[in-house]
Amino acid sequence: MKTKIFVKKYKSDIDTLKKNNSLSDILTHEVIGESLIKNHIDLLTITNKKINNINKKGFIEFILGKSEEAKFLRNKYIIKIIPMLNPDGVITGNSRCSLTGYDLNRCWRLSKKKLLKYSPEIYHAIEMIQKTVVNNDIEMFVDMHGHSRKFGTFLYGCNNDDNDKNRFKERIFPYIFSNYYQQFIYYKRCHFNIEKVKEGTG
């Protein structure tokens, strides 16, 4: 019952954002694909549409808000958000795996054929990313989700120890974030190494 209420609220929130005329200059909604049982994969693109430059209840509320920080980010960047990448799993009460039993955070390296068969949600996300990089650089990719065992807020990133230029690239954002929001971000819990078991993550 709680799951049905959550999904209904999610769809209502998306509709409310789409109908809010005051957001028309900064928000675009599109459906980038469907899940196995035909649930929509929504994409929210947030940026200042008046800026003609191709290189440019939480985070969504913040980035759509009127704060100077939100305005700065919208003026400088194009922010693309998929609010719910696993609608089938969430609807059936399993936020981690899809209806096929695949952990959507472990199948990003599957072949196109397998993705379309078992995890179309990830296929559509990858397709959106590939279309984006045709005309824009990607400054940051963030996958927000709950951890199966750990509590609190922390970040995982790649290990670039053998690349002097990008050695600390993944560590800068969580370090700054943790200094501003110490009650939310636990930098000591952040991990910057991709183990074999996690090679298929986003």
Coordinates of N, CA and C in Angstrom, one line a residue, residues 2 7 9 21 27 57 67 72 88 96 99 112 114 120 139 142-143 145-146 160 165 170 178 180-181 185-186:
K2 N 1.9 1.3 0.9 CA 2.8 2.4 0.9 C 3.5 2.6 -0.4
V7 N 4.4 5.9 -5.4 CA 4.4 6.0 -6.9 C 3.4 7.0 -7.3
K9 N 2.4 9.6 -5.6 CA 3.0 10.9 -5.2 C 4.1 11.3 -6.2
N21 N 4.1 27.0 -14.6 CA 4.5 28.0 -15.6 C 5.8 28.8 -15.2
L27 N 13.1 24.5 -16.9 CA 12.8 23.1 -16.7 C 12.2 22.5 -18.0
K57 N 11.9 15.8 -3.5 CA 11.8 16.7 -2.5 C 13.1 16.9 -1.9
S67 N 17.5 30.5 -4.9 CA 18.8 30.9 -4.3 C 19.8 31.3 -5.3
F72 N 23.2 30.3 -10.1 CA 24.5 30.1 -10.7 C 24.7 28.8 -11.4
D88 N 9.9 -0.1 -12.1 CA 9.3 -1.4 -11.9 C 9.6 -2.0 -10.5
R96 N 16.1 -1.9 -5.3 CA 17.5 -2.3 -5.7 C 17.5 -3.0 -7.1
L99 N 12.5 -6.1 -12.2 CA 11.6 -7.2 -12.2 C 12.4 -8.5 -12.7
K112 N 24.4 -4.3 -25.4 CA 23.1 -3.7 -25.8 C 22.0 -4.7 -25.8
K114 N 21.6 -7.5 -24.1 CA 21.2 -7.9 -22.8 C 20.5 -6.8 -22.0
P120 N 16.2 -2.5 -19.6 CA 16.1 -1.4 -20.6 C 16.2 0.0 -20.0
E139 N 30.6 17.3 -16.9 CA 31.5 17.7 -15.8 C 31.3 16.7 -14.6
V142 N 26.4 11.7 -11.3 CA 26.1 11.3 -9.9 C 25.0 10.4 -9.9
D143 N 25.1 9.2 -9.3 CA 24.1 8.2 -9.1 C 23.7 8.2 -7.6
H145 N 21.5 6.9 -4.6 CA 20.7 5.8 -4.2 C 21.1 5.3 -2.8
G146 N 20.2 4.5 -2.2 CA 20.5 4.0 -0.8 C 21.5 2.8 -0.9
N160 N 42.1 7.3 -9.6 CA 43.0 7.9 -10.7 C 44.4 8.1 -10.2
K165 N 47.1 14.2 -13.7 CA 46.2 15.3 -14.0 C 44.9 15.2 -13.3
E170 N 37.9 13.1 -8.6 CA 36.7 12.6 -8.0 C 36.5 12.9 -6.5
S178 N 31.6 17.9 2.1 CA 31.7 17.4 3.5 C 32.1 18.5 4.5
Y180 N 31.2 21.7 4.1 CA 30.1 22.6 4.2 C 28.9 22.0 5.0
Y181 N 28.8 20.7 4.8 CA 27.7 19.9 5.4 C 28.2 18.7 6.2
I185 N 27.5 14.7 5.2 CA 28.5 14.0 4.4 C 29.6 13.5 5.3
Y186 N 29.9 12.2 5.2 CA 31.0 11.6 6.0 C 32.1 11.3 5.0

